[in-house]
Amino acid sequence: MPELPEVETVRRGLTGLVKGAEIEAVALPYPKVLLSNPAAFQEGLQGARIEAIDRRGKYLLFRLSNAQTIVSHLRMEGQYSVEPVGAAPHKQTEVIFTLADGRDLMYNDTRRFGRMQLVATGTENEVVPGLAAMGPEPTEDELTLPYLRTILQQSHRRIKPFLLDQSKIAGLGNIYTDEVLWQTKIHPETLTDQVTASQVADLRTNIIEEMKRAIKNHGTTVHSFSNVYGEVGKFQNQLDVYGRAGLPCKRCQTTLEKMKVAQRGTTYCPYCQVKVASK
Ligand SMILES: [Zn+2]
Protein backbone atom coordinates (compact mmCIF):
# COMPACT_ATOMS: atom_id res chain seq x y z
CA MET A 1 0.00 0.00 0.00
CA PRO A 2 1.39 3.41 -0.85
CA GLU A 3 2.19 5.30 2.33
CA LEU A 4 2.73 9.04 2.75
CA PRO A 5 6.05 9.26 0.84
CA GLU A 6 4.67 7.33 -2.12
CA VAL A 7 1.49 9.41 -2.28
CA GLU A 8 3.56 12.59 -2.00
CA THR A 9 5.72 11.32 -4.88
CA VAL A 10 2.60 10.79 -6.98
CA ARG A 11 1.35 14.26 -6.03
CA ARG A 12 4.57 15.92 -7.15
CA GLY A 13 4.59 14.00 -10.41
CA LEU A 14 0.97 14.86 -11.16
CA THR A 15 1.57 18.50 -10.34
CA GLY A 16 4.32 18.65 -12.93
CA LEU A 17 2.22 16.93 -15.56
CA VAL A 18 -1.38 18.11 -15.21
CA LYS A 19 -1.48 21.27 -13.10
CA GLY A 20 -3.30 23.86 -15.19
CA ALA A 21 -4.85 21.27 -17.51
CA GLU A 22 -8.53 21.47 -18.35
CA ILE A 23 -10.73 18.39 -18.10
CA GLU A 24 -12.84 18.03 -21.22
CA ALA A 25 -14.64 14.79 -20.44
CA VAL A 26 -14.56 11.85 -18.06
CA ALA A 27 -15.08 8.19 -18.98
CA LEU A 28 -15.77 5.62 -16.28
CA PRO A 29 -14.85 2.06 -17.31
CA TYR A 30 -15.28 1.07 -13.63
CA PRO A 31 -17.86 3.38 -12.00
CA LYS A 32 -17.67 1.52 -8.68
CA VAL A 33 -14.43 3.40 -7.98
CA LEU A 34 -16.66 6.40 -7.21
CA LEU A 35 -18.23 7.21 -3.89
CA SER A 36 -20.14 9.97 -5.73
CA ASN A 37 -22.94 9.63 -8.26
CA PRO A 38 -21.25 8.78 -11.61
CA ALA A 39 -23.31 11.18 -13.73
CA ALA A 40 -22.80 14.03 -11.26
CA PHE A 41 -19.08 13.25 -11.20
CA GLN A 42 -18.83 13.44 -14.98
CA GLU A 43 -20.90 16.61 -15.25
CA GLY A 44 -19.13 18.26 -12.33
CA LEU A 45 -15.76 17.87 -14.01
CA GLN A 46 -16.56 19.02 -17.50
CA GLY A 47 -14.58 22.14 -18.34
CA ALA A 48 -12.93 22.30 -14.92
CA ARG A 49 -9.26 23.18 -14.70
CA ILE A 50 -6.90 21.37 -12.31
CA GLU A 51 -5.51 24.27 -10.30
CA ALA A 52 -3.46 22.35 -7.75
CA ILE A 53 -2.97 18.92 -6.30
CA ASP A 54 -2.73 18.73 -2.53
CA ARG A 55 -2.17 15.81 -0.20
CA ARG A 56 -3.44 15.05 3.29
CA GLY A 57 -2.16 11.81 4.81
CA LYS A 58 -2.54 9.21 2.07
CA TYR A 59 -5.28 11.17 0.24
CA LEU A 60 -4.76 13.16 -2.96
CA LEU A 61 -6.89 16.28 -3.39
CA PHE A 62 -7.29 17.64 -6.92
CA ARG A 63 -8.33 21.28 -6.57
CA LEU A 64 -10.51 22.37 -9.46
CA SER A 65 -11.35 25.80 -10.84
CA ASN A 66 -15.08 25.27 -10.23
CA ALA A 67 -14.67 25.10 -6.42
CA GLN A 68 -14.85 21.31 -6.43
CA THR A 69 -12.21 18.87 -5.20
CA ILE A 70 -11.60 15.31 -6.33
CA VAL A 71 -10.65 13.28 -3.26
CA SER A 72 -8.65 10.20 -4.28
CA HIS A 73 -7.30 7.36 -2.16
CA LEU A 74 -5.03 4.84 -3.90
CA ARG A 75 -5.43 2.14 -1.23
CA MET A 76 -3.46 -0.97 -2.24
CA GLU A 77 -2.33 -0.43 -5.81
CA GLY A 78 -4.03 2.58 -7.36
CA GLN A 79 -1.91 4.47 -9.89
CA TYR A 80 -2.21 7.48 -12.15
CA SER A 81 -0.71 7.68 -15.60
CA VAL A 82 -0.69 10.48 -18.13
CA GLU A 83 -1.00 9.17 -21.67
CA PRO A 84 -0.40 10.82 -25.02
CA VAL A 85 -3.21 11.58 -27.45
CA GLY A 86 -4.93 8.40 -28.66
CA ALA A 87 -3.37 6.00 -26.15
CA ALA A 88 -5.47 2.94 -25.36
CA PRO A 89 -6.60 2.52 -21.76
CA HIS A 90 -4.89 -0.13 -19.64
CA LYS A 91 -6.75 -3.27 -18.74
CA GLN A 92 -7.23 -1.95 -15.21
CA THR A 93 -8.12 1.65 -16.06
CA GLU A 94 -11.08 2.78 -13.96
CA VAL A 95 -11.31 6.48 -14.81
CA ILE A 96 -10.16 8.40 -17.90
CA PHE A 97 -9.96 12.17 -17.67
CA THR A 98 -9.66 13.46 -21.21
CA LEU A 99 -7.75 16.73 -21.07
CA ALA A 100 -8.41 19.63 -23.43
CA ASP A 101 -4.80 19.40 -24.69
CA GLY A 102 -5.56 15.87 -25.96
CA ARG A 103 -3.77 13.87 -23.30
CA ASP A 104 -5.55 11.44 -21.02
CA LEU A 105 -5.07 11.28 -17.27
CA MET A 106 -5.89 7.67 -16.33
CA TYR A 107 -6.55 6.14 -12.95
CA ASN A 108 -5.59 2.45 -12.97
CA ASP A 109 -6.10 -0.01 -10.16
CA THR A 110 -5.32 -3.73 -10.41
CA ARG A 111 -6.82 -4.48 -6.99
CA ARG A 112 -9.83 -2.17 -7.39
CA PHE A 113 -9.69 -0.99 -3.76
CA GLY A 114 -8.96 2.70 -4.48
CA ARG A 115 -11.79 5.20 -4.15
CA MET A 116 -12.56 8.64 -5.55
CA GLN A 117 -15.23 11.23 -4.89
CA LEU A 118 -16.13 14.78 -5.82
CA VAL A 119 -16.85 17.24 -3.03
CA ALA A 120 -17.20 21.00 -2.69
CA THR A 121 -13.75 22.44 -1.92
CA GLY A 122 -13.47 23.20 1.78
CA THR A 123 -16.00 20.58 2.86
CA GLU A 124 -13.67 17.59 2.50
CA ASN A 125 -12.73 17.55 6.17
CA GLU A 126 -16.38 17.21 7.08
CA VAL A 127 -17.77 14.93 4.38
CA VAL A 128 -14.90 12.47 3.98
CA PRO A 129 -14.75 10.42 7.20
CA GLY A 130 -11.09 9.45 6.74
CA LEU A 131 -10.12 13.12 6.47
CA ALA A 132 -12.38 14.28 9.29
CA ALA A 133 -10.67 11.93 11.73
CA MET A 134 -7.10 12.32 10.49
CA GLY A 135 -4.26 13.06 12.88
CA PRO A 136 -1.45 15.54 12.25
CA GLU A 137 0.99 15.24 9.36
CA PRO A 138 4.32 13.72 10.45
CA THR A 139 6.24 16.98 10.16
CA GLU A 140 8.28 19.11 12.55
CA ASP A 141 5.52 21.71 12.85
CA GLU A 142 2.47 19.48 13.07
CA LEU A 143 3.63 16.44 15.01
CA THR A 144 4.66 18.16 18.23
CA LEU A 145 6.38 16.40 21.09
CA PRO A 146 3.67 17.30 23.65
CA TYR A 147 1.00 15.89 21.30
CA LEU A 148 2.85 12.62 20.73
CA ARG A 149 3.64 12.25 24.41
CA THR A 150 0.01 12.83 25.35
CA ILE A 151 -1.58 10.46 22.84
CA LEU A 152 0.86 7.67 23.76
CA GLN A 153 0.27 8.16 27.48
CA GLN A 154 -3.49 8.28 27.12
CA SER A 155 -3.63 4.99 25.28
CA HIS A 156 -2.87 1.46 26.37
CA ARG A 157 -2.53 -0.14 22.93
CA ARG A 158 0.38 -1.84 21.29
CA ILE A 159 2.61 0.68 19.56
CA LYS A 160 2.57 -0.87 16.08
CA PRO A 161 -1.20 -0.71 15.42
CA PHE A 162 -1.26 2.64 17.21
CA LEU A 163 1.19 4.14 14.72
CA LEU A 164 -0.79 2.67 11.82
CA ASP A 165 -3.93 4.44 13.08
CA GLN A 166 -4.40 7.42 10.76
CA SER A 167 -6.42 9.26 13.39
CA LYS A 168 -3.29 9.45 15.57
CA ILE A 169 -0.64 10.32 12.96
CA ALA A 170 -1.31 10.74 9.24
CA GLY A 171 0.46 8.75 6.58
CA LEU A 172 2.34 5.90 8.24
CA GLY A 173 1.80 2.36 6.97
CA ASN A 174 3.39 -1.03 7.51
CA ILE A 175 6.79 -0.27 5.99
CA TYR A 176 7.67 2.97 7.73
CA THR A 177 6.19 1.85 11.05
CA ASP A 178 8.56 -1.13 11.15
CA GLU A 179 11.45 1.14 10.18
CA VAL A 180 10.89 3.78 12.85
CA LEU A 181 10.30 1.22 15.59
CA TRP A 182 13.61 -0.47 14.72
CA GLN A 183 15.39 2.88 14.60
CA THR A 184 14.01 3.79 18.02
CA LYS A 185 14.66 0.29 19.45
CA ILE A 186 11.05 -0.23 20.48
CA HIS A 187 9.47 -3.69 20.32
CA PRO A 188 6.34 -3.55 18.11
CA GLU A 189 4.14 -4.97 20.89
CA THR A 190 5.22 -2.44 23.51
CA LEU A 191 2.23 -0.75 25.09
CA THR A 192 2.06 2.93 24.21
CA ASP A 193 1.98 4.11 27.82
CA GLN A 194 5.19 2.18 28.51
CA VAL A 195 7.25 4.00 25.88
CA THR A 196 9.77 6.05 27.85
CA ALA A 197 10.06 9.84 27.58
CA SER A 198 13.39 9.65 25.76
CA GLN A 199 11.98 7.03 23.36
CA VAL A 200 9.00 9.29 22.58
CA ALA A 201 11.37 12.11 21.64
CA ASP A 202 13.49 9.77 19.49
CA LEU A 203 10.43 8.20 17.90
CA ARG A 204 9.11 11.61 16.87
CA THR A 205 12.44 12.61 15.33
CA ASN A 206 12.76 9.27 13.54
CA ILE A 207 9.24 9.48 12.08
CA ILE A 208 9.80 13.01 10.78
CA GLU A 209 13.25 12.25 9.37
CA GLU A 210 12.18 8.94 7.83
CA MET A 211 9.34 10.64 5.95
CA LYS A 212 11.73 13.29 4.62
CA ARG A 213 14.31 10.72 3.48
CA ALA A 214 11.70 8.51 1.82
CA ILE A 215 10.13 11.46 -0.03
CA LYS A 216 13.58 12.55 -1.19
CA ASN A 217 14.09 9.05 -2.62
CA HIS A 218 10.65 9.07 -4.31
CA GLY A 219 9.20 6.48 -1.98
CA THR A 220 9.56 2.74 -1.67
CA THR A 221 8.68 0.33 -4.44
CA VAL A 222 6.94 -2.76 -3.20
CA HIS A 223 4.79 -4.66 -5.69
CA SER A 224 3.64 -2.19 -8.28
CA PHE A 225 4.28 1.30 -6.97
CA SER A 226 5.61 3.74 -9.52
CA ASN A 227 5.28 7.45 -9.96
CA VAL A 228 3.28 9.00 -12.77
CA TYR A 229 6.32 8.84 -15.04
CA GLY A 230 6.42 5.06 -14.59
CA GLU A 231 9.61 5.35 -12.56
CA VAL A 232 10.05 3.28 -9.43
CA GLY A 233 10.92 4.70 -6.01
CA LYS A 234 14.38 3.94 -4.69
CA PHE A 235 13.93 3.94 -0.96
CA GLN A 236 13.57 0.14 -0.72
CA ASN A 237 17.37 0.02 -1.02
CA GLN A 238 17.65 1.96 2.23
CA LEU A 239 15.17 0.05 4.37
CA ASP A 240 16.66 -1.41 7.55
CA VAL A 241 14.06 -4.01 8.55
CA TYR A 242 11.04 -4.13 6.24
CA GLY A 243 11.42 -7.09 3.84
CA ARG A 244 14.62 -8.22 5.61
CA ALA A 245 13.33 -11.00 7.91
CA GLY A 246 15.97 -13.75 8.12
CA LEU A 247 18.77 -11.30 7.33
CA PRO A 248 21.16 -9.86 9.93
CA CYS A 249 20.22 -6.70 11.83
CA LYS A 250 22.30 -3.83 10.45
CA ARG A 251 23.10 -2.73 14.02
CA CYS A 252 23.82 -5.95 15.95
CA GLN A 253 23.87 -8.75 13.32
CA THR A 254 21.12 -10.72 15.11
CA THR A 255 18.81 -12.41 12.61
CA LEU A 256 15.71 -10.25 12.06
CA GLU A 257 12.42 -12.00 12.79
CA LYS A 258 8.92 -11.66 11.44
CA MET A 259 5.80 -11.80 13.55
CA LYS A 260 2.14 -10.80 13.28
CA VAL A 261 1.01 -7.79 15.26
CA ALA A 262 -2.68 -6.93 14.86
CA GLN A 263 -2.77 -9.08 11.70
CA ARG A 264 0.09 -7.15 10.12
CA GLY A 265 3.37 -8.78 9.16
CA THR A 266 6.01 -7.10 11.29
CA THR A 267 9.78 -7.39 11.01
CA TYR A 268 11.94 -6.54 14.02
CA CYS A 269 15.23 -7.31 15.73
CA PRO A 270 14.73 -9.54 18.79
CA TYR A 271 17.95 -8.18 20.33
CA CYS A 272 17.66 -4.42 19.67
CA GLN A 273 13.91 -4.21 20.18
CA VAL A 274 13.44 -5.79 23.59
CA LYS A 275 9.92 -6.28 24.81
CA VAL A 276 9.15 -4.54 28.07
CA ALA A 277 7.22 -6.72 30.54
CA SER A 278 3.59 -5.57 30.76
CA LYS A 279 2.53 -3.81 33.92
ZN1 LIG B 1 19.64 -5.60 16.23
Coordinates of C-alpha atoms and ligand atoms in Angstrom, one line a residue:
M1 CA 0.0 0.0 0.0
P2 CA 1.4 3.4 -0.9
E3 CA 2.2 5.3 2.3
L4 CA 2.7 9.0 2.7
P5 CA 6.1 9.3 0.8
E6 CA 4.7 7.3 -2.1
V7 CA 1.5 9.4 -2.3
E8 CA 3.6 12.6 -2.0
T9 CA 5.7 11.3 -4.9
V10 CA 2.6 10.8 -7.0
R11 CA 1.3 14.3 -6.0
R12 CA 4.6 15.9 -7.1
G13 CA 4.6 14.0 -10.4
L14 CA 1.0 14.9 -11.2
T15 CA 1.6 18.5 -10.3
G16 CA 4.3 18.6 -12.9
L17 CA 2.2 16.9 -15.6
V18 CA -1.4 18.1 -15.2
K19 CA -1.5 21.3 -13.1
G20 CA -3.3 23.9 -15.2
A21 CA -4.8 21.3 -17.5
E22 CA -8.5 21.5 -18.3
I23 CA -10.7 18.4 -18.1
E24 CA -12.8 18.0 -21.2
A25 CA -14.6 14.8 -20.4
V26 CA -14.6 11.9 -18.1
A27 CA -15.1 8.2 -19.0
L28 CA -15.8 5.6 -16.3
P29 CA -14.9 2.1 -17.3
Y30 CA -15.3 1.1 -13.6
P31 CA -17.9 3.4 -12.0
K32 CA -17.7 1.5 -8.7
V33 CA -14.4 3.4 -8.0
L34 CA -16.7 6.4 -7.2
L35 CA -18.2 7.2 -3.9
S36 CA -20.1 10.0 -5.7
N37 CA -22.9 9.6 -8.3
P38 CA -21.3 8.8 -11.6
A39 CA -23.3 11.2 -13.7
A40 CA -22.8 14.0 -11.3
F41 CA -19.1 13.3 -11.2
Q42 CA -18.8 13.4 -15.0
E43 CA -20.9 16.6 -15.3
G44 CA -19.1 18.3 -12.3
L45 CA -15.8 17.9 -14.0
Q46 CA -16.6 19.0 -17.5
G47 CA -14.6 22.1 -18.3
A48 CA -12.9 22.3 -14.9
R49 CA -9.3 23.2 -14.7
I50 CA -6.9 21.4 -12.3
E51 CA -5.5 24.3 -10.3
A52 CA -3.5 22.4 -7.8
I53 CA -3.0 18.9 -6.3
D54 CA -2.7 18.7 -2.5
R55 CA -2.2 15.8 -0.2
R56 CA -3.4 15.1 3.3
G57 CA -2.2 11.8 4.8
K58 CA -2.5 9.2 2.1
Y59 CA -5.3 11.2 0.2
L60 CA -4.8 13.2 -3.0
L61 CA -6.9 16.3 -3.4
F62 CA -7.3 17.6 -6.9
R63 CA -8.3 21.3 -6.6
L64 CA -10.5 22.4 -9.5
S65 CA -11.4 25.8 -10.8
N66 CA -15.1 25.3 -10.2
A67 CA -14.7 25.1 -6.4
Q68 CA -14.9 21.3 -6.4
T69 CA -12.2 18.9 -5.2
I70 CA -11.6 15.3 -6.3
V71 CA -10.6 13.3 -3.3
S72 CA -8.7 10.2 -4.3
H73 CA -7.3 7.4 -2.2
L74 CA -5.0 4.8 -3.9
R75 CA -5.4 2.1 -1.2
M76 CA -3.5 -1.0 -2.2
E77 CA -2.3 -0.4 -5.8
G78 CA -4.0 2.6 -7.4
Q79 CA -1.9 4.5 -9.9
Y80 CA -2.2 7.5 -12.1
S81 CA -0.7 7.7 -15.6
V82 CA -0.7 10.5 -18.1
E83 CA -1.0 9.2 -21.7
P84 CA -0.4 10.8 -25.0
V85 CA -3.2 11.6 -27.5
G86 CA -4.9 8.4 -28.7
A87 CA -3.4 6.0 -26.1
A88 CA -5.5 2.9 -25.4
P89 CA -6.6 2.5 -21.8
H90 CA -4.9 -0.1 -19.6
K91 CA -6.8 -3.3 -18.7
Q92 CA -7.2 -1.9 -15.2
T93 CA -8.1 1.7 -16.1
E94 CA -11.1 2.8 -14.0
V95 CA -11.3 6.5 -14.8
I96 CA -10.2 8.4 -17.9
F97 CA -10.0 12.2 -17.7
T98 CA -9.7 13.5 -21.2
L99 CA -7.7 16.7 -21.1
A100 CA -8.4 19.6 -23.4
D101 CA -4.8 19.4 -24.7
G102 CA -5.6 15.9 -26.0
R103 CA -3.8 13.9 -23.3
D104 CA -5.5 11.4 -21.0
L105 CA -5.1 11.3 -17.3
M106 CA -5.9 7.7 -16.3
Y107 CA -6.6 6.1 -12.9
N108 CA -5.6 2.5 -13.0
D109 CA -6.1 0.0 -10.2
T110 CA -5.3 -3.7 -10.4
R111 CA -6.8 -4.5 -7.0
R112 CA -9.8 -2.2 -7.4
F113 CA -9.7 -1.0 -3.8
G114 CA -9.0 2.7 -4.5
R115 CA -11.8 5.2 -4.2
M116 CA -12.6 8.6 -5.6
Q117 CA -15.2 11.2 -4.9
L118 CA -16.1 14.8 -5.8
V119 CA -16.9 17.2 -3.0
A120 CA -17.2 21.0 -2.7
T121 CA -13.8 22.4 -1.9
G122 CA -13.5 23.2 1.8
T123 CA -16.0 20.6 2.9
E124 CA -13.7 17.6 2.5
N125 CA -12.7 17.5 6.2
E126 CA -16.4 17.2 7.1
V127 CA -17.8 14.9 4.4
V128 CA -14.9 12.5 4.0
P129 CA -14.8 10.4 7.2
G130 CA -11.1 9.5 6.7
L131 CA -10.1 13.1 6.5
A132 CA -12.4 14.3 9.3
A133 CA -10.7 11.9 11.7
M134 CA -7.1 12.3 10.5
G135 CA -4.3 13.1 12.9
P136 CA -1.4 15.5 12.2
E137 CA 1.0 15.2 9.4
P138 CA 4.3 13.7 10.4
T139 CA 6.2 17.0 10.2
E140 CA 8.3 19.1 12.5
D141 CA 5.5 21.7 12.8
E142 CA 2.5 19.5 13.1
L143 CA 3.6 16.4 15.0
T144 CA 4.7 18.2 18.2
L145 CA 6.4 16.4 21.1
P146 CA 3.7 17.3 23.7
Y147 CA 1.0 15.9 21.3
L148 CA 2.8 12.6 20.7
R149 CA 3.6 12.2 24.4
T150 CA 0.0 12.8 25.4
I151 CA -1.6 10.5 22.8
L152 CA 0.9 7.7 23.8
Q153 CA 0.3 8.2 27.5
Q154 CA -3.5 8.3 27.1
S155 CA -3.6 5.0 25.3
H156 CA -2.9 1.5 26.4
R157 CA -2.5 -0.1 22.9
R158 CA 0.4 -1.8 21.3
I159 CA 2.6 0.7 19.6
K160 CA 2.6 -0.9 16.1
P161 CA -1.2 -0.7 15.4
F162 CA -1.3 2.6 17.2
L163 CA 1.2 4.1 14.7
L164 CA -0.8 2.7 11.8
D165 CA -3.9 4.4 13.1
Q166 CA -4.4 7.4 10.8
S167 CA -6.4 9.3 13.4
K168 CA -3.3 9.5 15.6
I169 CA -0.6 10.3 13.0
A170 CA -1.3 10.7 9.2
G171 CA 0.5 8.7 6.6
L172 CA 2.3 5.9 8.2
G173 CA 1.8 2.4 7.0
N174 CA 3.4 -1.0 7.5
I175 CA 6.8 -0.3 6.0
Y176 CA 7.7 3.0 7.7
T177 CA 6.2 1.9 11.0
D178 CA 8.6 -1.1 11.1
E179 CA 11.4 1.1 10.2
V180 CA 10.9 3.8 12.8
L181 CA 10.3 1.2 15.6
W182 CA 13.6 -0.5 14.7
Q183 CA 15.4 2.9 14.6
T184 CA 14.0 3.8 18.0
K185 CA 14.7 0.3 19.4
I186 CA 11.1 -0.2 20.5
H187 CA 9.5 -3.7 20.3
P188 CA 6.3 -3.5 18.1
E189 CA 4.1 -5.0 20.9
T190 CA 5.2 -2.4 23.5
L191 CA 2.2 -0.7 25.1
T192 CA 2.1 2.9 24.2
D193 CA 2.0 4.1 27.8
Q194 CA 5.2 2.2 28.5
V195 CA 7.2 4.0 25.9
T196 CA 9.8 6.0 27.8
A197 CA 10.1 9.8 27.6
S198 CA 13.4 9.6 25.8
Q199 CA 12.0 7.0 23.4
V200 CA 9.0 9.3 22.6
A201 CA 11.4 12.1 21.6
D202 CA 13.5 9.8 19.5
L203 CA 10.4 8.2 17.9
R204 CA 9.1 11.6 16.9
T205 CA 12.4 12.6 15.3
N206 CA 12.8 9.3 13.5
I207 CA 9.2 9.5 12.1
I208 CA 9.8 13.0 10.8
E209 CA 13.3 12.3 9.4
E210 CA 12.2 8.9 7.8
M211 CA 9.3 10.6 5.9
K212 CA 11.7 13.3 4.6
R213 CA 14.3 10.7 3.5
A214 CA 11.7 8.5 1.8
I215 CA 10.1 11.5 0.0
K216 CA 13.6 12.5 -1.2
N217 CA 14.1 9.1 -2.6
H218 CA 10.7 9.1 -4.3
G219 CA 9.2 6.5 -2.0
T220 CA 9.6 2.7 -1.7
T221 CA 8.7 0.3 -4.4
V222 CA 6.9 -2.8 -3.2
H223 CA 4.8 -4.7 -5.7
S224 CA 3.6 -2.2 -8.3
F225 CA 4.3 1.3 -7.0
S226 CA 5.6 3.7 -9.5
N227 CA 5.3 7.5 -10.0
V228 CA 3.3 9.0 -12.8
Y229 CA 6.3 8.8 -15.0
G230 CA 6.4 5.1 -14.6
E231 CA 9.6 5.3 -12.6
V232 CA 10.0 3.3 -9.4
G233 CA 10.9 4.7 -6.0
K234 CA 14.4 3.9 -4.7
F235 CA 13.9 3.9 -1.0
Q236 CA 13.6 0.1 -0.7
N237 CA 17.4 0.0 -1.0
Q238 CA 17.6 2.0 2.2
L239 CA 15.2 0.0 4.4
D240 CA 16.7 -1.4 7.6
V241 CA 14.1 -4.0 8.5
Y242 CA 11.0 -4.1 6.2
G243 CA 11.4 -7.1 3.8
R244 CA 14.6 -8.2 5.6
A245 CA 13.3 -11.0 7.9
G246 CA 16.0 -13.7 8.1
L247 CA 18.8 -11.3 7.3
P248 CA 21.2 -9.9 9.9
C249 CA 20.2 -6.7 11.8
K250 CA 22.3 -3.8 10.5
R251 CA 23.1 -2.7 14.0
C252 CA 23.8 -5.9 16.0
Q253 CA 23.9 -8.8 13.3
T254 CA 21.1 -10.7 15.1
T255 CA 18.8 -12.4 12.6
L256 CA 15.7 -10.3 12.1
E257 CA 12.4 -12.0 12.8
K258 CA 8.9 -11.7 11.4
M259 CA 5.8 -11.8 13.6
K260 CA 2.1 -10.8 13.3
V261 CA 1.0 -7.8 15.3
A262 CA -2.7 -6.9 14.9
Q263 CA -2.8 -9.1 11.7
R264 CA 0.1 -7.1 10.1
G265 CA 3.4 -8.8 9.2
T266 CA 6.0 -7.1 11.3
T267 CA 9.8 -7.4 11.0
Y268 CA 11.9 -6.5 14.0
C269 CA 15.2 -7.3 15.7
P270 CA 14.7 -9.5 18.8
Y271 CA 17.9 -8.2 20.3
C272 CA 17.7 -4.4 19.7
Q273 CA 13.9 -4.2 20.2
V274 CA 13.4 -5.8 23.6
K275 CA 9.9 -6.3 24.8
V276 CA 9.1 -4.5 28.1
A277 CA 7.2 -6.7 30.5
S278 CA 3.6 -5.6 30.8
K279 CA 2.5 -3.8 33.9
Ligands
ZN1 ZN 19.6 -5.6 16.2

